[in-house]
Amino acid sequence: MLILDRYLLRQFLQTFAICFLSLMGLYVIFDVFTNMEEFLRCGEKSGGGLGLMGAFYAYQSVAFFDRTSGLLALISAMFTMAWIQRHNEMTALMAAGVARMRIVKPVIAAAVVISLLAAVNRELVIPRVRQQLLRKPQDLIGDVGQELRPRWDNQTDIQILGKATYDDRQRIAEPTFVLPPALGQYGKQLAAKNAYYQPPQNGRPGGYLLDGVLDPKGLEGRSSLSLEGKPVLITPHDAPGWLRANQCFVASQLTFEQLTGDRALRQFGSTAQLISALRNPSMDFDAGMCVTIHARLVQPLLDITLLLLGLPLVASRESRNVFVAIGLCMVVVAVFLLAVITLHLPASVELLGPALAAWAPLMLFVPPAVGLAEGLSK
């Protein structure tokens, strides 16, 4: 690696680190003062307020990097090139016979590496800490009830209702499971004091353990009910060593996270998890899920395209006053992001189809990005 490469990379990484830490610091300061009472309440219960806050914002920094890495890479690249132009270093290098493209090559390479790191973070890191990222300052320890929107298990046709959900024990308070006619031999619904999600284990299916069954009465003396030969409503009559008299179990492939966090799954799930959820017969997703999956595949290419749209506007200018170019670059970024958001809207998806809506930004912006990048070789 040449001295020029090390110099530009140091400038780029310093700018990226300063921008990221500054923005993250502003977010932390604003959020801490906004939610100070909630942090104190959770700290009293858990016995460690500062540790709780530190862990919360450490996890949030992972998601913050995912949201801002592409834009910060472009900003860092712009200011790196603006810096060497302002101090006549670009002119001196070109006078020495160094091509403009050779000068910007390490900056482009660093931005591509950051884009790839963001993709790795999106696919491997964020899904592992998704539960922590879902926590709000008002519910850091999972003891605050969250509203449960009615959800259908499309495989069994059971509608799941409840007063609230609690993340700490994956619990539904006052659940009501509305049963389809095929499972209505004992009544139209199951009502209980609590329901707890249990994953598949020891040959048992995954689903919800209803504790303190209120309706129907006398369920412990009745046989389990099945659909297509698979047990769905399991009673203590057929599982005496597992279920108590006031309990029953409803088998479901709809996990607690999927039940409570449809939007969070799209935001924090890996591409493999999104595809698995799309294939889950118990879930029903609209075309937006397909757009999200395709957008995950396209995102690294979009980051690089955005870089190639903005960087030439700064690097190809001969004037040392690059503020006009930076302003023009910001306009290009705004147009780029607006186009991506517009193409991902439901109306656009219905018009174009999920795959085309996700890939259309590349079709629109790659040609001008290539054209602008060619200007760097002159």
Short mmCIF file of C-alpha atoms in Angstrom, two decimals, residues 96-360:
data_model
loop_
_atom_site.label_atom_id
_atom_site.label_comp_id
_atom_site.label_asym_id
_atom_site.label_seq_id
_atom_site.Cartn_x
_atom_site.Cartn_y
_atom_site.Cartn_z
CA ALA A 96 3.00 14.52 -10.93
CA GLY A 97 1.18 12.26 -13.39
CA VAL A 98 -1.20 10.51 -10.95
CA ALA A 99 -4.58 9.95 -12.58
CA ARG A 100 -7.69 11.24 -10.84
CA MET A 101 -9.18 7.74 -10.76
CA ARG A 102 -6.01 6.45 -9.08
CA ILE A 103 -6.37 9.10 -6.40
CA VAL A 104 -9.98 8.24 -5.53
CA LYS A 105 -9.51 4.45 -5.80
CA PRO A 106 -8.62 3.86 -2.08
CA VAL A 107 -11.58 6.01 -1.01
CA ILE A 108 -13.96 4.01 -3.19
CA ALA A 109 -12.46 0.75 -1.90
CA ALA A 110 -12.93 1.86 1.73
CA ALA A 111 -16.56 2.80 1.06
CA VAL A 112 -17.19 -0.59 -0.56
CA VAL A 113 -15.70 -2.34 2.49
CA ILE A 114 -18.01 -0.36 4.78
CA SER A 115 -20.98 -1.34 2.61
CA LEU A 116 -19.99 -5.00 2.93
CA LEU A 117 -19.53 -4.63 6.70
CA ALA A 118 -23.01 -3.13 6.90
CA ALA A 119 -24.39 -6.15 5.02
CA VAL A 120 -22.63 -8.55 7.42
CA ASN A 121 -23.97 -6.53 10.35
CA ARG A 122 -27.46 -6.67 8.85
CA GLU A 123 -27.42 -10.42 8.25
CA LEU A 124 -25.41 -11.80 11.17
CA VAL A 125 -25.25 -9.32 14.05
CA ILE A 126 -28.61 -7.56 14.12
CA PRO A 127 -30.73 -10.76 14.00
CA ARG A 128 -28.82 -12.10 17.03
CA VAL A 129 -29.64 -9.02 19.13
CA ARG A 130 -33.11 -8.42 17.69
CA GLN A 131 -34.84 -8.86 21.05
CA GLN A 132 -32.62 -6.20 22.62
CA LEU A 133 -33.20 -3.83 19.70
CA LEU A 134 -36.96 -4.23 20.06
CA ARG A 135 -36.85 -2.98 23.64
CA LYS A 136 -37.89 0.60 24.20
CA PRO A 137 -36.70 2.77 27.10
CA GLN A 138 -40.18 2.31 28.58
CA ASP A 139 -39.77 -1.49 28.56
CA LEU A 140 -36.09 -2.24 29.03
CA ILE A 141 -36.70 -5.30 31.22
CA GLY A 142 -39.80 -6.52 29.39
CA ASP A 143 -42.21 -5.97 32.28
CA VAL A 144 -44.50 -3.47 30.53
CA GLY A 145 -47.45 -4.82 28.61
CA GLN A 146 -47.59 -4.17 24.87
CA GLU A 147 -50.75 -4.06 22.82
CA LEU A 148 -51.49 -7.25 20.89
CA ARG A 149 -53.12 -6.74 17.54
CA PRO A 150 -55.42 -9.61 16.49
CA ARG A 151 -53.46 -12.15 14.48
CA TRP A 152 -54.53 -15.19 12.49
CA ASP A 153 -52.72 -18.50 12.37
CA ASN A 154 -53.38 -19.24 8.70
CA GLN A 155 -52.49 -22.90 9.05
CA THR A 156 -55.06 -23.68 11.74
CA ASP A 157 -57.39 -20.71 11.09
CA ILE A 158 -57.24 -19.73 14.78
CA GLN A 159 -57.48 -16.04 15.65
CA ILE A 160 -55.27 -15.00 18.58
CA LEU A 161 -56.43 -12.13 20.79
CA GLY A 162 -55.20 -10.86 24.14
CA LYS A 163 -55.12 -7.92 26.51
CA ALA A 164 -51.34 -7.42 26.35
CA THR A 165 -48.04 -9.20 25.69
CA TYR A 166 -44.96 -9.31 27.95
CA ASP A 167 -41.54 -10.03 26.49
CA ASP A 168 -39.84 -11.13 29.70
CA ARG A 169 -41.68 -14.49 29.73
CA GLN A 170 -43.16 -14.44 26.23
CA ARG A 171 -46.57 -14.17 27.85
CA ILE A 172 -50.01 -13.13 26.61
CA ALA A 173 -52.22 -11.73 29.35
CA GLU A 174 -55.91 -12.72 29.22
CA PRO A 175 -55.64 -14.53 25.89
CA THR A 176 -58.62 -15.51 23.74
CA PHE A 177 -58.14 -18.02 20.95
CA VAL A 178 -61.10 -17.93 18.56
CA LEU A 179 -61.50 -21.42 17.10
CA PRO A 180 -62.62 -22.33 13.58
CA PRO A 181 -65.64 -24.62 13.07
CA ALA A 182 -63.33 -27.61 12.58
CA LEU A 183 -62.08 -27.18 16.16
CA GLY A 184 -65.32 -25.94 17.70
CA GLN A 185 -66.55 -29.18 19.31
CA TYR A 186 -66.04 -27.76 22.81
CA GLY A 187 -66.93 -24.14 22.09
CA LYS A 188 -66.12 -21.24 19.81
CA GLN A 189 -63.15 -19.98 21.80
CA LEU A 190 -60.50 -20.70 24.41
CA ALA A 191 -60.05 -18.13 27.17
CA ALA A 192 -57.46 -18.24 29.95
CA LYS A 193 -55.62 -16.05 32.44
CA ASN A 194 -52.28 -16.34 30.64
CA ALA A 195 -50.69 -17.99 27.62
CA TYR A 196 -46.96 -18.74 27.31
CA TYR A 197 -45.17 -19.49 24.08
CA GLN A 198 -43.15 -22.71 24.10
CA PRO A 199 -40.81 -23.66 21.22
CA PRO A 200 -40.76 -27.20 19.83
CA GLN A 201 -38.88 -29.57 22.12
CA ASN A 202 -38.71 -33.27 23.00
CA GLY A 203 -41.01 -34.20 20.14
CA ARG A 204 -43.66 -31.69 21.18
CA PRO A 205 -44.86 -29.09 18.69
CA GLY A 206 -44.32 -25.39 19.27
CA GLY A 207 -47.27 -23.31 20.39
CA TYR A 208 -48.99 -21.65 23.33
CA LEU A 209 -49.57 -23.10 26.80
CA LEU A 210 -52.81 -21.67 28.17
CA ASP A 211 -52.72 -21.53 31.96
CA GLY A 212 -55.81 -20.94 34.08
CA VAL A 213 -58.33 -21.93 31.41
CA LEU A 214 -61.63 -20.08 31.94
CA ASP A 215 -63.58 -21.22 28.89
CA PRO A 216 -64.62 -23.91 28.11
CA LYS A 217 -65.16 -25.60 31.46
CA GLY A 218 -64.15 -29.20 32.08
CA LEU A 219 -61.60 -29.32 29.29
CA GLU A 220 -59.34 -31.62 31.32
CA GLY A 221 -61.78 -34.51 30.83
CA ARG A 222 -62.05 -34.15 27.05
CA SER A 223 -59.92 -35.53 24.25
CA SER A 224 -57.51 -33.49 22.18
CA LEU A 225 -58.59 -32.09 18.80
CA SER A 226 -56.68 -32.47 15.54
CA LEU A 227 -56.59 -31.05 12.03
CA GLU A 228 -55.51 -33.29 9.15
CA GLY A 229 -54.20 -35.84 11.62
CA LYS A 230 -52.03 -33.33 13.55
CA PRO A 231 -52.98 -32.41 17.15
CA VAL A 232 -53.82 -28.73 17.52
CA LEU A 233 -55.73 -28.43 20.80
CA ILE A 234 -54.01 -30.71 23.33
CA THR A 235 -55.82 -31.31 26.62
CA PRO A 236 -54.67 -32.76 29.98
CA HIS A 237 -56.72 -35.85 29.16
CA ASP A 238 -54.10 -36.89 26.57
CA ALA A 239 -51.03 -35.31 28.20
CA PRO A 240 -51.42 -35.82 31.96
CA GLY A 241 -47.69 -35.73 32.64
CA TRP A 242 -47.29 -32.45 30.83
CA LEU A 243 -50.47 -30.43 31.38
CA ARG A 244 -52.28 -29.69 34.64
CA ALA A 245 -56.05 -29.74 35.06
CA ASN A 246 -56.49 -26.03 34.33
CA GLN A 247 -54.21 -25.97 31.31
CA CYS A 248 -54.29 -26.78 27.60
CA PHE A 249 -51.91 -26.37 24.69
CA VAL A 250 -52.55 -24.91 21.23
CA ALA A 251 -50.00 -26.00 18.62
CA SER A 252 -48.91 -23.22 16.26
CA GLN A 253 -45.97 -22.41 14.00
CA LEU A 254 -46.56 -18.73 14.78
CA THR A 255 -43.77 -17.84 17.22
CA PHE A 256 -44.09 -15.17 19.89
CA GLU A 257 -41.77 -12.83 17.95
CA GLN A 258 -43.83 -13.31 14.80
CA LEU A 259 -47.04 -12.81 16.75
CA THR A 260 -45.94 -9.53 18.31
CA GLY A 261 -43.34 -8.14 15.91
CA ASP A 262 -44.30 -8.36 12.25
CA ARG A 263 -42.72 -4.97 11.52
CA ALA A 264 -39.71 -5.74 13.70
CA LEU A 265 -39.12 -8.97 11.80
CA ARG A 266 -38.89 -7.03 8.55
CA GLN A 267 -36.56 -4.48 10.10
CA PHE A 268 -34.26 -6.66 12.20
CA GLY A 269 -34.58 -10.17 10.78
CA SER A 270 -31.96 -11.65 8.48
CA THR A 271 -32.78 -12.41 4.87
CA ALA A 272 -32.88 -16.13 5.69
CA GLN A 273 -35.35 -15.45 8.52
CA LEU A 274 -37.52 -13.33 6.24
CA ILE A 275 -37.62 -16.08 3.62
CA SER A 276 -38.43 -18.65 6.31
CA ALA A 277 -41.27 -16.46 7.63
CA LEU A 278 -42.59 -16.00 4.10
CA ARG A 279 -42.76 -19.79 3.74
CA ASN A 280 -44.40 -20.28 7.15
CA PRO A 281 -47.95 -21.55 6.48
CA SER A 282 -49.16 -19.95 9.70
CA MET A 283 -48.27 -16.45 8.56
CA ASP A 284 -49.76 -14.17 5.94
CA PHE A 285 -47.56 -11.48 4.45
CA ASP A 286 -48.33 -8.90 1.79
CA ALA A 287 -46.13 -8.02 -1.16
CA GLY A 288 -44.15 -5.71 1.11
CA MET A 289 -42.31 -8.70 2.57
CA CYS A 290 -41.12 -9.71 -0.90
CA VAL A 291 -39.94 -6.14 -1.49
CA THR A 292 -38.02 -6.24 1.80
CA ILE A 293 -36.26 -9.47 0.84
CA HIS A 294 -35.25 -8.14 -2.57
CA ALA A 295 -34.21 -4.81 -1.03
CA ARG A 296 -31.83 -6.66 1.30
CA LEU A 297 -30.08 -8.15 -1.73
CA VAL A 298 -29.96 -4.81 -3.52
CA GLN A 299 -28.82 -2.63 -0.59
CA PRO A 300 -25.01 -3.04 -0.97
CA LEU A 301 -25.33 -2.21 -4.67
CA LEU A 302 -27.45 0.83 -3.83
CA ASP A 303 -24.80 2.07 -1.38
CA ILE A 304 -22.11 1.81 -4.03
CA THR A 305 -24.34 3.46 -6.64
CA LEU A 306 -25.01 6.36 -4.28
CA LEU A 307 -21.27 6.75 -3.74
CA LEU A 308 -20.60 6.84 -7.49
CA LEU A 309 -23.35 9.42 -7.95
CA GLY A 310 -22.03 11.82 -5.35
CA LEU A 311 -18.25 11.41 -5.26
CA PRO A 312 -17.53 12.49 -8.89
CA LEU A 313 -19.36 15.79 -8.28
CA VAL A 314 -16.63 16.67 -5.77
CA ALA A 315 -13.58 14.86 -7.10
CA SER A 316 -13.92 15.98 -10.72
CA ARG A 317 -14.16 19.71 -9.94
CA GLU A 318 -11.07 21.79 -10.63
CA SER A 319 -12.02 24.63 -8.29
CA ARG A 320 -10.81 24.49 -4.69
CA ASN A 321 -14.18 25.84 -3.58
CA VAL A 322 -16.13 22.59 -3.47
CA PHE A 323 -19.08 23.76 -1.40
CA VAL A 324 -21.26 24.11 -4.48
CA ALA A 325 -20.39 20.57 -5.48
CA ILE A 326 -21.17 19.27 -1.99
CA GLY A 327 -24.53 21.04 -2.07
CA LEU A 328 -25.29 19.52 -5.46
CA CYS A 329 -24.27 16.14 -4.07
CA MET A 330 -26.75 16.51 -1.22
CA VAL A 331 -29.49 17.25 -3.75
CA VAL A 332 -28.57 14.08 -5.63
CA VAL A 333 -28.71 12.10 -2.37
CA ALA A 334 -32.15 13.52 -1.56
CA VAL A 335 -33.46 12.64 -5.03
CA PHE A 336 -31.94 9.17 -4.75
CA LEU A 337 -33.48 8.40 -1.36
CA LEU A 338 -36.85 9.86 -2.37
CA ALA A 339 -36.92 7.67 -5.48
CA VAL A 340 -36.09 4.53 -3.47
CA ILE A 341 -38.80 5.27 -0.89
CA THR A 342 -41.37 6.07 -3.58
CA LEU A 343 -40.68 2.87 -5.51
CA HIS A 344 -41.09 0.83 -2.31
CA LEU A 345 -44.50 2.30 -1.52
CA PRO A 346 -47.44 -0.16 -1.66
CA ALA A 347 -48.97 1.59 -4.69
CA SER A 348 -45.71 1.30 -6.61
CA VAL A 349 -45.32 -2.34 -5.60
CA GLU A 350 -48.77 -3.20 -6.90
CA LEU A 351 -47.98 -1.42 -10.17
CA LEU A 352 -44.48 -2.83 -10.74
CA GLY A 353 -44.39 -6.05 -8.73
CA PRO A 354 -42.20 -6.69 -5.63
CA ALA A 355 -39.01 -7.70 -7.45
CA LEU A 356 -39.11 -4.88 -9.98
CA ALA A 357 -39.96 -2.29 -7.30
CA ALA A 358 -36.86 -3.29 -5.32
CA TRP A 359 -34.50 -3.42 -8.31
CA ALA A 360 -35.90 -0.37 -10.15
#
